mmCIF file of C-alpha atoms and ligand atoms in Angstrom:
data_model
loop_
_atom_site.group_PDB
_atom_site.id
_atom_site.type_symbol
_atom_site.label_atom_id
_atom_site.label_comp_id
_atom_site.label_asym_id
_atom_site.label_seq_id
_atom_site.Cartn_x
_atom_site.Cartn_y
_atom_site.Cartn_z
ATOM 1 C CA MET C 1 93.871 -183.992 98.727
ATOM 2 C CA THR C 2 92.707 -180.435 98.134
ATOM 3 C CA PHE C 3 91.178 -179.554 94.814
ATOM 4 C CA ARG C 4 91.149 -176.038 93.461
ATOM 5 C CA ALA C 5 89.556 -174.302 90.506
ATOM 6 C CA PHE C 6 91.575 -174.892 87.353
ATOM 7 C CA HIS C 7 93.194 -171.853 85.781
ATOM 8 C CA PRO C 8 95.045 -172.810 82.608
ATOM 9 C CA PRO C 9 98.394 -171.178 81.852
ATOM 10 C CA LEU C 10 98.439 -168.647 79.047
ATOM 11 C CA ARG C 11 99.724 -170.271 75.877
ATOM 12 C CA THR C 12 100.151 -169.305 72.276
ATOM 13 C CA LEU C 13 98.787 -172.253 70.337
ATOM 14 C CA MET C 14 100.827 -172.855 67.201
ATOM 15 C CA GLY C 15 100.435 -176.589 66.935
ATOM 16 C CA PRO C 16 98.052 -178.741 64.880
ATOM 17 C CA GLY C 17 95.013 -177.530 66.842
ATOM 18 C CA PRO C 18 93.338 -176.372 68.944
ATOM 19 C CA SER C 19 94.213 -172.822 67.941
ATOM 20 C CA ASP C 20 93.922 -169.710 70.122
ATOM 21 C CA VAL C 21 90.304 -168.923 70.910
ATOM 22 C CA PRO C 22 89.784 -165.136 70.803
ATOM 23 C CA PRO C 23 88.287 -163.360 73.853
ATOM 24 C CA GLN C 24 85.143 -162.486 71.886
ATOM 25 C CA ILE C 25 84.381 -166.194 71.442
ATOM 26 C CA LEU C 26 85.242 -167.046 75.057
ATOM 27 C CA GLU C 27 82.905 -164.272 76.129
ATOM 28 C CA ALA C 28 80.113 -165.757 73.982
ATOM 29 C CA LEU C 29 80.766 -169.148 75.597
ATOM 30 C CA GLY C 30 80.196 -167.648 79.043
ATOM 31 C CA ARG C 31 76.755 -166.204 78.292
ATOM 32 C CA PRO C 32 73.805 -167.643 80.279
ATOM 33 C CA THR C 33 72.724 -171.116 79.278
ATOM 34 C CA ILE C 34 69.180 -171.357 77.923
ATOM 35 C CA GLY C 35 67.126 -174.413 76.997
ATOM 36 C CA HIS C 36 68.074 -176.309 73.853
ATOM 37 C CA LEU C 37 64.455 -176.018 72.627
ATOM 38 C CA ASP C 38 64.017 -172.360 73.648
ATOM 39 C CA PRO C 39 62.680 -170.474 70.612
ATOM 40 C CA ARG C 40 65.601 -168.021 70.886
ATOM 41 C CA PHE C 41 68.023 -170.918 70.796
ATOM 42 C CA ILE C 42 66.266 -172.352 67.751
ATOM 43 C CA ASP C 43 66.778 -168.990 66.039
ATOM 44 C CA LEU C 44 70.476 -169.248 66.869
ATOM 45 C CA MET C 45 70.602 -172.789 65.442
ATOM 46 C CA ASP C 46 69.098 -171.504 62.184
ATOM 47 C CA GLU C 47 71.745 -168.796 62.001
ATOM 48 C CA VAL C 48 74.523 -171.304 62.707
ATOM 49 C CA LYS C 49 73.295 -173.426 59.785
ATOM 50 C CA THR C 50 73.166 -170.451 57.433
ATOM 51 C CA LEU C 51 76.623 -169.262 58.495
ATOM 52 C CA LEU C 52 77.988 -172.779 58.013
ATOM 53 C CA GLN C 53 76.531 -172.844 54.498
ATOM 54 C CA TYR C 54 78.468 -169.656 53.795
ATOM 55 C CA VAL C 55 81.725 -170.920 55.290
ATOM 56 C CA MET C 56 81.442 -174.294 53.520
ATOM 57 C CA GLN C 57 80.244 -172.593 50.313
ATOM 58 C CA THR C 58 77.166 -174.730 49.884
ATOM 59 C CA GLU C 59 73.424 -174.558 49.546
ATOM 60 C CA ASN C 60 72.990 -178.056 50.980
ATOM 61 C CA SER C 61 70.036 -177.949 53.347
ATOM 62 C CA LEU C 62 71.601 -180.705 55.439
ATOM 63 C CA THR C 63 74.368 -178.502 56.829
ATOM 64 C CA MET C 64 74.727 -178.468 60.591
ATOM 65 C CA PRO C 65 77.082 -179.046 63.503
ATOM 66 C CA ILE C 66 77.396 -182.503 65.094
ATOM 67 C CA SER C 67 77.633 -182.202 68.896
ATOM 68 C CA ALA C 68 81.029 -183.870 69.160
ATOM 69 C CA PRO C 69 84.554 -183.404 67.744
ATOM 70 C CA GLY C 70 85.828 -183.880 64.197
ATOM 71 C CA SER C 71 86.187 -187.640 64.670
ATOM 72 C CA ALA C 72 82.426 -187.796 65.232
ATOM 73 C CA GLY C 73 81.829 -185.816 62.037
ATOM 74 C CA MET C 74 83.979 -188.381 60.245
ATOM 75 C CA GLU C 75 82.047 -191.228 61.815
ATOM 76 C CA ALA C 76 78.689 -189.588 61.035
ATOM 77 C CA CYS C 77 79.574 -189.579 57.337
ATOM 78 C CA PHE C 78 80.620 -193.229 57.267
ATOM 79 C CA VAL C 79 77.876 -194.743 59.437
ATOM 80 C CA ASN C 80 75.140 -192.976 57.512
ATOM 81 C CA LEU C 81 76.465 -193.924 54.089
ATOM 82 C CA VAL C 82 78.522 -197.110 54.093
ATOM 83 C CA GLN C 83 76.645 -200.419 54.257
ATOM 84 C CA PRO C 84 78.088 -203.875 54.854
ATOM 85 C CA GLY C 85 79.625 -205.104 51.606
ATOM 86 C CA ASP C 86 80.219 -201.614 50.142
ATOM 87 C CA LYS C 87 83.541 -200.924 48.482
ATOM 88 C CA VAL C 88 85.120 -197.623 49.403
ATOM 89 C CA ILE C 89 88.213 -196.141 47.813
ATOM 90 C CA VAL C 90 90.140 -194.655 50.710
ATOM 91 C CA CYS C 91 93.054 -192.352 49.987
ATOM 92 C CA GLN C 92 95.741 -192.508 52.623
ATOM 93 C CA ASN C 93 98.640 -190.069 52.746
ATOM 94 C CA GLY C 94 98.763 -189.555 56.499
ATOM 95 C CA VAL C 95 97.124 -190.404 59.806
ATOM 96 C CA PHE C 96 93.572 -189.384 59.063
ATOM 97 C CA GLY C 97 93.127 -191.430 55.883
ATOM 98 C CA GLY C 98 93.978 -194.397 58.109
ATOM 99 C CA ARG C 99 91.082 -193.512 60.379
ATOM 100 C CA MET C 100 88.767 -193.380 57.379
ATOM 101 C CA LYS C 101 89.806 -196.942 56.536
ATOM 102 C CA GLU C 102 88.974 -198.005 60.116
ATOM 103 C CA ASN C 103 85.550 -196.412 59.788
ATOM 104 C CA VAL C 104 84.825 -198.222 56.522
ATOM 105 C CA GLU C 105 85.789 -201.562 58.027
ATOM 106 C CA ARG C 106 83.728 -201.001 61.165
ATOM 107 C CA CYS C 107 80.722 -200.313 58.916
ATOM 108 C CA GLY C 108 81.283 -203.716 57.281
ATOM 109 C CA GLY C 109 82.629 -202.224 54.074
ATOM 110 C CA THR C 110 85.807 -203.037 52.178
ATOM 111 C CA ALA C 111 88.403 -200.295 51.977
ATOM 112 C CA ILE C 112 90.422 -200.163 48.771
ATOM 113 C CA LEU C 113 93.494 -198.233 49.802
ATOM 114 C CA VAL C 114 95.165 -195.729 47.505
ATOM 115 C CA GLU C 115 98.381 -194.878 49.269
ATOM 116 C CA ASP C 116 100.700 -191.947 48.831
ATOM 117 C CA GLU C 117 103.847 -191.112 50.672
ATOM 118 C CA TRP C 118 103.370 -188.944 53.764
ATOM 119 C CA GLY C 119 103.969 -185.317 52.847
ATOM 120 C CA HIS C 120 102.644 -185.829 49.308
ATOM 121 C CA PRO C 121 99.130 -185.012 48.080
ATOM 122 C CA VAL C 122 96.751 -187.783 47.037
ATOM 123 C CA ASP C 123 97.685 -188.717 43.470
ATOM 124 C CA PRO C 124 94.561 -188.391 41.253
ATOM 125 C CA GLU C 125 96.029 -190.808 38.699
ATOM 126 C CA LYS C 126 96.180 -193.568 41.293
ATOM 127 C CA VAL C 127 92.602 -192.802 42.304
ATOM 128 C CA GLU C 128 91.486 -192.968 38.678
ATOM 129 C CA ALA C 129 93.222 -196.334 38.311
ATOM 130 C CA ALA C 130 91.533 -197.626 41.486
ATOM 131 C CA LEU C 131 88.136 -196.455 40.219
ATOM 132 C CA ARG C 132 88.676 -198.229 36.907
ATOM 133 C CA ALA C 133 89.840 -201.403 38.623
ATOM 134 C CA ASN C 134 86.867 -201.374 41.022
ATOM 135 C CA PRO C 135 83.744 -200.463 39.066
ATOM 136 C CA GLN C 136 81.556 -201.632 41.985
ATOM 137 C CA ALA C 137 83.036 -199.016 44.347
ATOM 138 C CA SER C 138 80.412 -196.682 45.839
ATOM 139 C CA PHE C 139 82.520 -194.019 47.564
ATOM 140 C CA VAL C 140 85.813 -192.154 47.375
ATOM 141 C CA ALA C 141 87.049 -190.885 50.741
ATOM 142 C CA PHE C 142 89.975 -188.506 51.217
ATOM 143 C CA VAL C 143 91.420 -185.856 53.501
ATOM 144 C CA HIS C 144 91.622 -182.410 51.935
ATOM 145 C CA ALA C 145 94.192 -181.053 54.397
ATOM 146 C CA GLU C 146 96.309 -183.775 56.058
ATOM 147 C CA THR C 147 97.132 -182.355 59.467
ATOM 148 C CA SER C 148 99.725 -185.033 60.098
ATOM 149 C CA THR C 149 101.858 -183.935 57.121
ATOM 150 C CA GLY C 150 100.772 -180.418 56.100
ATOM 151 C CA ALA C 151 99.826 -181.530 52.568
ATOM 152 C CA ARG C 152 96.789 -180.321 50.621
ATOM 153 C CA SER C 153 95.135 -182.562 48.064
ATOM 154 C CA ASP C 154 93.206 -181.485 44.981
ATOM 155 C CA ALA C 155 89.666 -181.831 46.297
ATOM 156 C CA GLN C 156 88.000 -180.522 43.149
ATOM 157 C CA THR C 157 89.634 -183.138 40.927
ATOM 158 C CA LEU C 158 89.068 -186.002 43.370
ATOM 159 C CA CYS C 159 85.371 -185.142 43.822
ATOM 160 C CA ARG C 160 84.924 -184.876 40.056
ATOM 161 C CA MET C 161 86.524 -188.274 39.519
ATOM 162 C CA ALA C 162 84.240 -189.801 42.133
ATOM 163 C CA ARG C 163 81.189 -188.385 40.362
ATOM 164 C CA ASP C 164 82.373 -189.437 36.917
ATOM 165 C CA HIS C 165 82.529 -193.012 38.188
ATOM 166 C CA GLY C 166 79.119 -192.883 39.912
ATOM 167 C CA CYS C 167 80.640 -192.678 43.408
ATOM 168 C CA LEU C 168 79.888 -190.322 46.267
ATOM 169 C CA SER C 169 82.793 -188.414 47.810
ATOM 170 C CA ILE C 170 83.463 -188.259 51.557
ATOM 171 C CA VAL C 171 85.784 -185.355 52.336
ATOM 172 C CA ASP C 172 87.636 -184.403 55.522
ATOM 173 C CA THR C 173 87.976 -180.622 55.806
ATOM 174 C CA VAL C 174 88.831 -180.506 59.519
ATOM 175 C CA THR C 175 92.020 -178.519 59.013
ATOM 176 C CA SER C 176 91.094 -176.750 55.778
ATOM 177 C CA LEU C 177 87.821 -175.027 56.657
ATOM 178 C CA GLY C 178 88.384 -171.290 57.121
ATOM 179 C CA GLY C 179 92.106 -171.480 56.275
ATOM 180 C CA ILE C 180 92.041 -172.368 52.576
ATOM 181 C CA GLU C 181 89.282 -172.601 50.023
ATOM 182 C CA VAL C 182 86.596 -175.191 50.758
ATOM 183 C CA SER C 183 83.911 -174.911 48.076
ATOM 184 C CA VAL C 184 81.574 -177.822 48.623
ATOM 185 C CA ASP C 185 79.131 -177.037 45.806
ATOM 186 C CA ASP C 186 81.772 -176.069 43.257
ATOM 187 C CA TRP C 187 83.660 -179.257 43.981
ATOM 188 C CA GLY C 188 80.462 -181.316 43.834
ATOM 189 C CA ALA C 189 81.493 -182.886 47.163
ATOM 190 C CA ASP C 190 78.910 -185.162 48.778
ATOM 191 C CA ALA C 191 79.588 -185.754 52.485
ATOM 192 C CA VAL C 192 81.924 -183.247 54.107
ATOM 193 C CA TYR C 193 82.882 -182.844 57.740
ATOM 194 C CA SER C 194 85.078 -180.433 59.649
ATOM 195 C CA GLY C 195 86.057 -179.317 63.145
ATOM 196 C CA THR C 196 85.774 -176.110 65.130
ATOM 197 C CA GLN C 197 89.168 -176.034 66.827
ATOM 198 C CA LYS C 198 91.414 -175.319 63.851
ATOM 199 C CA CYS C 199 90.905 -172.409 61.445
ATOM 200 C CA LEU C 200 87.519 -171.494 62.957
ATOM 201 C CA SER C 201 89.322 -170.824 66.278
ATOM 202 C CA CYS C 202 86.348 -171.976 68.257
ATOM 203 C CA VAL C 203 86.439 -174.293 71.254
ATOM 204 C CA PRO C 204 87.042 -177.967 70.379
ATOM 205 C CA GLY C 205 84.169 -180.427 70.445
ATOM 206 C CA ILE C 206 81.868 -179.604 67.526
ATOM 207 C CA SER C 207 81.968 -180.926 63.987
ATOM 208 C CA PRO C 208 80.213 -179.114 61.135
ATOM 209 C CA ILE C 209 78.963 -181.454 58.426
ATOM 210 C CA THR C 210 77.195 -181.007 55.114
ATOM 211 C CA PHE C 211 75.516 -183.606 52.872
ATOM 212 C CA SER C 212 74.617 -183.047 49.212
ATOM 213 C CA PRO C 213 71.107 -184.034 48.068
ATOM 214 C CA ARG C 214 72.708 -187.164 46.505
ATOM 215 C CA ALA C 215 74.283 -188.070 49.835
ATOM 216 C CA VAL C 216 70.990 -187.497 51.667
ATOM 217 C CA GLU C 217 69.275 -189.814 49.203
ATOM 218 C CA ALA C 218 71.975 -192.429 49.792
ATOM 219 C CA THR C 219 71.512 -192.267 53.586
ATOM 220 C CA ARG C 220 67.796 -192.961 53.079
ATOM 221 C CA ALA C 221 68.511 -195.855 50.739
ATOM 222 C CA ARG C 222 71.020 -197.247 53.214
ATOM 223 C CA GLY C 223 68.380 -197.645 55.909
ATOM 224 C CA ARG C 224 68.895 -197.448 59.657
ATOM 225 C CA ALA C 225 72.424 -196.451 60.672
ATOM 226 C CA GLN C 226 74.054 -198.703 63.252
ATOM 227 C CA SER C 227 74.773 -195.653 65.443
ATOM 228 C CA TRP C 228 71.790 -194.167 67.252
ATOM 229 C CA PHE C 229 73.511 -190.890 68.167
ATOM 230 C CA MET C 230 74.885 -190.267 64.677
ATOM 231 C CA ASP C 231 71.771 -191.371 62.772
ATOM 232 C CA LEU C 232 71.148 -188.288 60.650
ATOM 233 C CA ASP C 233 67.514 -189.223 60.203
ATOM 234 C CA LEU C 234 67.079 -188.770 63.954
ATOM 235 C CA VAL C 235 69.495 -185.850 64.371
ATOM 236 C CA THR C 236 67.705 -183.827 61.698
ATOM 237 C CA GLY C 237 64.515 -184.158 63.769
ATOM 238 C CA TYR C 238 66.269 -181.672 66.053
ATOM 239 C CA TRP C 239 68.410 -179.710 63.579
ATOM 240 C CA GLY C 240 65.867 -179.801 60.713
ATOM 241 C CA ALA C 241 63.417 -177.145 59.610
ATOM 242 C CA GLY C 242 61.448 -174.601 61.680
ATOM 243 C CA ALA C 243 59.049 -175.200 64.508
ATOM 244 C CA GLN C 244 58.756 -178.994 64.578
ATOM 245 C CA ARG C 245 62.126 -179.434 66.302
ATOM 246 C CA THR C 246 62.043 -182.372 68.654
ATOM 247 C CA TYR C 247 64.439 -183.463 71.354
ATOM 248 C CA HIS C 248 67.188 -185.791 70.177
ATOM 249 C CA HIS C 249 70.033 -184.939 72.554
ATOM 250 C CA THR C 250 70.806 -181.923 74.707
ATOM 251 C CA ALA C 251 72.785 -179.656 72.420
ATOM 252 C CA PRO C 252 76.029 -178.143 73.769
ATOM 253 C CA VAL C 253 74.226 -174.814 74.104
ATOM 254 C CA ASN C 254 77.149 -172.630 75.161
ATOM 255 C CA ALA C 255 79.576 -174.211 72.708
ATOM 256 C CA LEU C 256 77.089 -173.349 69.980
ATOM 257 C CA TYR C 257 77.039 -169.710 71.128
ATOM 258 C CA ALA C 258 80.797 -169.858 70.655
ATOM 259 C CA LEU C 259 80.522 -171.437 67.210
ATOM 260 C CA HIS C 260 77.990 -168.807 66.174
ATOM 261 C CA GLU C 261 80.374 -166.067 67.278
ATOM 262 C CA SER C 262 83.334 -167.615 65.451
ATOM 263 C CA LEU C 263 81.339 -167.988 62.226
ATOM 264 C CA LEU C 264 80.148 -164.417 62.565
ATOM 265 C CA MET C 265 83.752 -163.236 62.938
ATOM 266 C CA LEU C 266 84.740 -165.184 59.837
ATOM 267 C CA GLN C 267 81.819 -163.777 57.880
ATOM 268 C CA GLN C 268 82.762 -160.245 58.973
ATOM 269 C CA GLU C 269 86.357 -160.768 57.916
ATOM 270 C CA GLY C 270 85.237 -162.392 54.660
ATOM 271 C CA LEU C 271 86.298 -165.895 53.647
ATOM 272 C CA GLU C 272 88.690 -164.747 50.929
ATOM 273 C CA ASN C 273 90.351 -162.322 53.338
ATOM 274 C CA ALA C 274 90.794 -165.109 55.885
ATOM 275 C CA TRP C 275 92.401 -167.344 53.244
ATOM 276 C CA ALA C 276 94.684 -164.461 52.201
ATOM 277 C CA ARG C 277 95.668 -163.864 55.842
ATOM 278 C CA HIS C 278 96.622 -167.527 56.233
ATOM 279 C CA ARG C 279 98.651 -167.378 53.030
ATOM 280 C CA SER C 280 100.557 -164.192 53.862
ATOM 281 C CA ASN C 281 101.452 -165.271 57.405
ATOM 282 C CA HIS C 282 102.575 -168.632 56.071
ATOM 283 C CA GLU C 283 104.888 -166.827 53.620
ATOM 284 C CA LEU C 284 106.285 -164.712 56.438
ATOM 285 C CA LEU C 285 106.904 -167.832 58.519
ATOM 286 C CA ALA C 286 108.461 -169.699 55.592
ATOM 287 C CA ALA C 287 110.883 -166.809 54.943
ATOM 288 C CA GLY C 288 111.924 -166.739 58.611
ATOM 289 C CA LEU C 289 112.334 -170.509 58.795
ATOM 290 C CA ALA C 290 114.519 -170.436 55.686
ATOM 291 C CA LYS C 291 116.833 -167.986 57.499
ATOM 292 C CA LEU C 292 117.060 -170.486 60.360
ATOM 293 C CA GLY C 293 117.927 -173.195 57.824
ATOM 294 C CA ILE C 294 114.684 -175.085 58.410
ATOM 295 C CA ASP C 295 113.010 -176.818 55.411
ATOM 296 C CA PHE C 296 109.462 -177.858 54.703
ATOM 297 C CA ILE C 297 108.643 -181.517 54.035
ATOM 298 C CA VAL C 298 105.903 -180.701 51.490
ATOM 299 C CA ALA C 299 106.542 -179.336 47.981
ATOM 300 C CA GLU C 300 105.602 -175.657 47.761
ATOM 301 C CA GLU C 301 102.512 -176.151 45.578
ATOM 302 C CA TRP C 302 100.856 -178.502 48.078
ATOM 303 C CA ARG C 303 101.783 -176.815 51.363
ATOM 304 C CA LEU C 304 99.006 -175.924 53.756
ATOM 305 C CA PRO C 305 99.496 -172.364 55.001
ATOM 306 C CA GLN C 306 97.824 -173.298 58.284
ATOM 307 C CA LEU C 307 99.975 -176.375 59.005
ATOM 308 C CA ASN C 308 103.677 -176.030 58.385
ATOM 309 C CA ALA C 309 105.434 -179.378 58.636
ATOM 310 C CA VAL C 310 109.182 -178.797 58.801
ATOM 311 C CA ARG C 311 112.271 -180.957 59.220
ATOM 312 C CA ILE C 312 113.907 -180.809 62.623
ATOM 313 C CA PRO C 313 117.502 -179.673 62.041
ATOM 314 C CA GLN C 314 120.097 -182.411 62.497
ATOM 315 C CA GLY C 315 121.393 -182.854 66.009
ATOM 316 C CA VAL C 316 118.485 -180.934 67.588
ATOM 317 C CA ASP C 317 116.536 -182.669 70.349
ATOM 318 C CA ASP C 318 112.876 -182.679 69.317
ATOM 319 C CA ALA C 319 111.148 -183.043 72.693
ATOM 320 C CA ALA C 320 113.594 -180.780 74.557
ATOM 321 C CA THR C 321 113.116 -177.996 72.016
ATOM 322 C CA ARG C 322 109.330 -178.176 72.122
ATOM 323 C CA ASN C 323 109.465 -178.293 75.892
ATOM 324 C CA ARG C 324 111.588 -175.150 76.088
ATOM 325 C CA LEU C 325 109.294 -173.346 73.680
ATOM 326 C CA LEU C 326 106.355 -174.260 75.891
ATOM 327 C CA LEU C 327 107.897 -173.583 79.283
ATOM 328 C CA ASP C 328 110.097 -170.565 78.500
ATOM 329 C CA PHE C 329 107.976 -168.896 75.820
ATOM 330 C CA GLY C 330 104.453 -170.263 76.427
ATOM 331 C CA LEU C 331 104.453 -171.388 72.805
ATOM 332 C CA GLU C 332 103.035 -174.712 71.677
ATOM 333 C CA ILE C 333 104.138 -176.300 68.420
ATOM 334 C CA GLY C 334 103.282 -179.850 67.367
ATOM 335 C CA ALA C 335 105.363 -183.005 67.184
ATOM 336 C CA GLY C 336 105.491 -185.289 64.145
ATOM 337 C CA LEU C 337 103.064 -188.203 64.032
ATOM 338 C CA GLY C 338 103.563 -191.827 63.005
ATOM 339 C CA PRO C 339 106.560 -192.252 60.674
ATOM 340 C CA LEU C 340 107.293 -188.511 60.994
ATOM 341 C CA ALA C 341 107.645 -188.631 64.795
ATOM 342 C CA GLY C 342 111.000 -187.266 65.932
ATOM 343 C CA THR C 343 111.933 -185.844 62.516
ATOM 344 C CA VAL C 344 109.250 -183.220 61.951
ATOM 345 C CA TRP C 345 107.646 -180.281 63.764
ATOM 346 C CA ARG C 346 104.203 -179.062 62.878
ATOM 347 C CA ILE C 347 103.804 -175.310 63.236
ATOM 348 C CA GLY C 348 100.189 -174.255 63.057
ATOM 349 C CA LEU C 349 98.951 -170.911 61.806
ATOM 350 C CA MET C 350 95.271 -171.551 62.273
ATOM 351 C CA GLY C 351 92.445 -169.059 62.663
ATOM 352 C CA ASN C 352 93.131 -166.564 65.426
ATOM 353 C CA SER C 353 96.641 -167.973 65.939
ATOM 354 C CA CYS C 354 97.471 -166.908 62.399
ATOM 355 C CA ASN C 355 98.808 -163.395 62.812
ATOM 356 C CA GLU C 356 102.054 -161.553 62.232
ATOM 357 C CA GLY C 357 102.773 -161.170 65.949
ATOM 358 C CA ASN C 358 102.656 -164.945 66.440
ATOM 359 C CA VAL C 359 104.867 -165.585 63.428
ATOM 360 C CA GLU C 360 107.475 -163.177 64.765
ATOM 361 C CA ALA C 361 107.231 -164.554 68.303
ATOM 362 C CA CYS C 362 107.610 -168.116 67.028
ATOM 363 C CA LEU C 363 110.647 -167.294 64.876
ATOM 364 C CA GLU C 364 112.273 -165.360 67.688
ATOM 365 C CA ALA C 365 111.657 -168.130 70.245
ATOM 366 C CA LEU C 366 112.765 -170.899 67.891
ATOM 367 C CA GLY C 367 115.908 -168.933 66.968
ATOM 368 C CA ARG C 368 116.810 -168.474 70.635
ATOM 369 C CA VAL C 369 116.174 -172.096 71.578
ATOM 370 C CA LEU C 370 118.182 -173.381 68.610
ATOM 371 C CA GLU C 371 121.104 -171.137 69.565
HETATM 372 C C1 LIG G 401 92.360 -184.024 59.281
HETATM 373 C C2 LIG G 401 91.709 -184.364 60.591
HETATM 374 N N1 LIG G 401 90.640 -185.170 60.595
HETATM 375 C C3 LIG G 401 90.028 -185.508 61.747
HETATM 376 C C4 LIG G 401 90.470 -185.044 62.961
HETATM 377 C C5 LIG G 401 89.789 -185.447 64.217
HETATM 378 O O1 LIG G 401 89.229 -184.342 64.857
HETATM 379 P P1 LIG G 401 89.005 -184.316 66.441
HETATM 380 O O2 LIG G 401 90.341 -184.401 67.080
HETATM 381 O O3 LIG G 401 88.306 -183.009 66.654
HETATM 382 O O4 LIG G 401 88.146 -185.476 66.771
HETATM 383 C C6 LIG G 401 91.587 -184.200 63.007
HETATM 384 C C7 LIG G 401 92.126 -183.711 64.282
HETATM 385 O O5 LIG G 401 93.206 -183.203 64.388
HETATM 386 C C8 LIG G 401 92.221 -183.855 61.784
HETATM 387 O O6 LIG G 401 93.287 -183.060 61.783
#
């Protein structure tokens, strides 16, 4: 068998992530690798942390990227906080809340599920009732932007409720960060994780996290995490302050160049402008989809501009349509997950993929395939 260098086809990524990585970020990725303890690299790490604080709207000093994808950011939050016997209120309105429940159970905790229908936001009244019924609960965990359904939940209210009941909040912002408002300090959120491959339009494989001072205190009180790699006490020996950085693991040096570049681009655009761009392209897409007779599954108030979950028109073959979009138009859109498989498409407008040209190309291609 002969092996050859891999050259990926050109695609327009309008699924649930990854999104299109702009040439400027790919160019940063290809710069020469230097040592992960090189003083110049340490300067870059400091800048990445500061830029992440801006993008996550926080002054938390424990704000840094985990060297692994969003799932690792999720796991880092749970393994550093949840102890055997802890009760955790887990909100589930899609796939990723289910993964939070798994994490709680693997940490030896008990997950108290607050369930909402897929496509609906987390219902704060149900969370309040669960908090009242479980005064020993220590955490409230929820997904801000459910990628499996395209629904946003009210993070500010949920974090406030957690605090009012003496709980810490654990918040998934994998799909929200950079696309809609994520204001960690304003919300009073405690442990927050995200991903690089959605609205940051960076390469996949890194997970920004931030811990409030209360969450940092709780990790200390918890004692040694069962995961060596995710143990934030150890990781912060490398990502912590100034010159005393010590080796923990070999950082993904080039991927961090790319993250730095993507954060810089977001800072130059301005967070509010990026949110407005996501909103206006979503509106353009929604208007075009309406003309094609395609409906959203989420009520307007709770729709994520960056993840448009729509009903597949009756009689249309899901897989065949997505296949034609991919093969004839180089356009990727996402399939439905779990109970939504076969009935829903997920059209992403994330980060660099979120532009007018893509919206028009997607509507044109979809219109032609549906004909
Ligand atoms: C809401 C949410 N949480 C967590 C993850 C997991 O991230 P990753 O696939 O980078 O591990 C995803 C990925 O799509 C996601 O959408």
